[in-house]
Structures are given as structure tokens and as C-alpha cells.
């Protein structure tokens, strides 16, 4: 009898050990991570590009996994919008001969999410397997560019290159831009191309705070070459905090119409129709949270102010423009495109642009930025040219093809 008990105990112990080992296996870790990211859906919509958009109840979104958000009272609208928000819209509607068309996301062709839910792009197993590690999935590997401390000996530091306009030297409480949308070609899967605005606070050391939003093409992150709406945030220079979209807790979405990370449709084409998106990020002067609006109609959600140190007060720099990863395949500059892949001097219909760029001042007013600077590491690869007129306000053209006869 004792021998039987010993054998049974040994068998049970072996089963427990096997189960424990299985729980530590890569497949089990991937499964657990998917369960954390993909919340129970009220409704699911299959997009024409293969994405699954899950309509998740507002209170079940990933933001509320954050320990400081467990008892957070959800804000369904900002207390204040910036003053002067629609002044430039009236001007551009009257004067823009391009016939700017309303933007949609591709999944809208197959349905919409009901009120009281938020649309979340479902993370798939292949998305996780493309990442360098589960811990780094959905996170950037670099810091924002500091145009004020240019070291000519480090033109391709970290493999990232930029063509940006920027302002600094004041306190900023938000920024806005209308961004021309393209689908740049990416040479290597581990490279990306994006166009965005950055709201920055702190130094460019380990304490950098950043809120970012725009469009990007990132085969590693999404598994395709589609142009997608994205956001990012960090409070420690991309080390341990923050992520793209809502792949971690932090950003709280309130809108049922627009999905972070979903494909933008349609896209501009050379000498053809031009399509833009408008993005506004501002600090609500009453509650102190940072809000994001997409277009005229869609207030998407907010980053609670307690996520940040410096941005809990204000930003010290705002940047707008493009960024690419240059992994120097075969020892030469990448041919990954920025913007449309054309240089700024080619102008409207060919080069990509930002127009009506503005900042929010301490009195919650949208203003044209003063003292706009420009920066690029290698203007023969990617360049930027800024200007100002009555139709577009403060604007710039930017981008380029990367590798060419003048960019070896």
C-alpha cells in the first residue's frame, strides 16, 4: 500500500513538474501575453486587410490594468478644448483646391463598434513572434531626436534619421497639425517610416517625457506595409514605461469610431488625390490630462497626467515631421522612404507636407508657433523646407527616398 502511495505521489509530482515546465514554455508565455492584451469583445469586425477589430467595453480596455487606474473615474470628455480650434479649418475648406476628402479607417468598410465600447486591434500570435522579446513588444528602442545638440560624428546614432520642424524655449500645452498621408516603401522588415508630432518634456537623458501621434508603416509591429494611425508615450526615455497605441496600460480611449493601430484609408498618390489627417493633442487646463483629437469630430481619449513627471506641468519642446530606421543593409544607406519618398522641393502632389502646425499656449489658445527651426541629419537622404502663407499657415514639406546617388 505504501509503495502504491509513493508511486502515486511520484506520478503526481511528475505531472506537476511537467505542468510547471509547460507554463514556463515559450508557447505558454505567448498565450498568457495574448490573454492580457486581447480583452473580451462585445463584437468583432474583420477588416479587409486581415485585422480583427474587437469592440471592447470601455471599462475593460488595457488602460485599466495600470495599478494607479484601478479606481480611476473615467472622463468621457475634456473640460475644455483649445480656443481657436476650428479657425484654420474654415480657411482651408474655402481655399484648398485639392478637394481634401474625409478620412476613414479600412475596417469601417465592414462595420462599426457600438456606443459604450472602444475598437481595439486584436494582437495575433504572429505579432508577438516578430518581436525581439515579449517584454519589448509594442515598445520603441530609442529616444526622440534633440535638434539642439547635434553631433556631426553621430549622424546615424541608433539607426534613426529625421526631417523635422520644432519649437523650444517656452511652455507648451499642446500641438496640432494637418498631416499628408502616404504609404512609403520599407526596404527591411525591421525598419519603419513614420510622420508624427512629439510633445516633449525633460532632458533627452533618462528622464524624457514624450507623447507622440501620427501615421506609420512598420512591418515588424503590424506584419504588413499598411499606413496606420498610431500613438506612443513614455515617461523615462523609452526604457520601461509606455508603448504604441494601447498595447500597455496608460492611454484611456473613450471613442468608439477610431482604432489605434488600424489602417488609414485612402492614401495619397503622386500627382493624384491628396489625403490628410488632423491631429490635436492638448492639456486640459482643468483636469490636467493630455487629450487627443483626430479630425474635427473624434476626441479619442487621454493620457492621465500622473503618468508623467515633466509633462504633468507642460512641454518644453514640440516637434513635427518624419523619422525612419536606417539599418544600413549591405553597408549602405537604406532605401526606406520618408513621407512620399520625394524631396521637399518637388512640392504639392509629390512631396509630403505638414500644414497649419500650431501650439497651445498657457491661456489655452491655439497659436502659430514662433521661431520654428528645422533639422535633418543628412539632407541628401531626407530633407525639410518650411514656409508660411495665408492658406496653410505655418507649414513644411519634408521627406526623401533615402539611398540615392547623393546619399550613398
PDB file of C-alpha atoms in Angstrom, residues 67 79 92 119 125 134 144 168 170 213 271 297 303 339 341 343 351 353 364-365 377 384 387 390:
ATOM      1  CA  UNK A  67      -2.369  49.899 -10.719  1.00  0.00           C
ATOM      2  CA  UNK A  79     -13.449  70.090 -19.637  1.00  0.00           C
ATOM      3  CA  UNK A  92      -8.560  75.510 -45.550  1.00  0.00           C
ATOM      4  CA  UNK A 119     -12.303  49.449 -31.005  1.00  0.00           C
ATOM      5  CA  UNK A 125       0.384  35.256 -32.174  1.00  0.00           C
ATOM      6  CA  UNK A 134       7.616  39.651 -25.254  1.00  0.00           C
ATOM      7  CA  UNK A 144      13.488  61.282 -29.623  1.00  0.00           C
ATOM      8  CA  UNK A 168      11.511  75.244 -27.938  1.00  0.00           C
ATOM      9  CA  UNK A 170       8.629  78.285 -23.948  1.00  0.00           C
ATOM     10  CA  UNK A 213       0.895  60.608 -32.567  1.00  0.00           C
ATOM     11  CA  UNK A 271       0.161  63.693 -58.925  1.00  0.00           C
ATOM     12  CA  UNK A 297     -15.122  65.090 -34.771  1.00  0.00           C
ATOM     13  CA  UNK A 303      -3.202  60.196 -21.039  1.00  0.00           C
ATOM     14  CA  UNK A 339       6.871  60.736 -46.404  1.00  0.00           C
ATOM     15  CA  UNK A 341       9.672  59.273 -50.902  1.00  0.00           C
ATOM     16  CA  UNK A 343      12.246  65.591 -51.688  1.00  0.00           C
ATOM     17  CA  UNK A 351       6.283  65.791 -51.648  1.00  0.00           C
ATOM     18  CA  UNK A 353       3.744  68.010 -46.013  1.00  0.00           C
ATOM     19  CA  UNK A 364      -5.308  77.501 -23.820  1.00  0.00           C
ATOM     20  CA  UNK A 365      -5.115  79.322 -27.176  1.00  0.00           C
ATOM     21  CA  UNK A 377      20.863  64.506 -40.143  1.00  0.00           C
ATOM     22  CA  UNK A 384      12.805  69.558 -44.813  1.00  0.00           C
ATOM     23  CA  UNK A 387       7.237  78.256 -45.012  1.00  0.00           C
ATOM     24  CA  UNK A 390      -2.465  82.562 -45.777  1.00  0.00           C
TER      25      UNK A 390
END
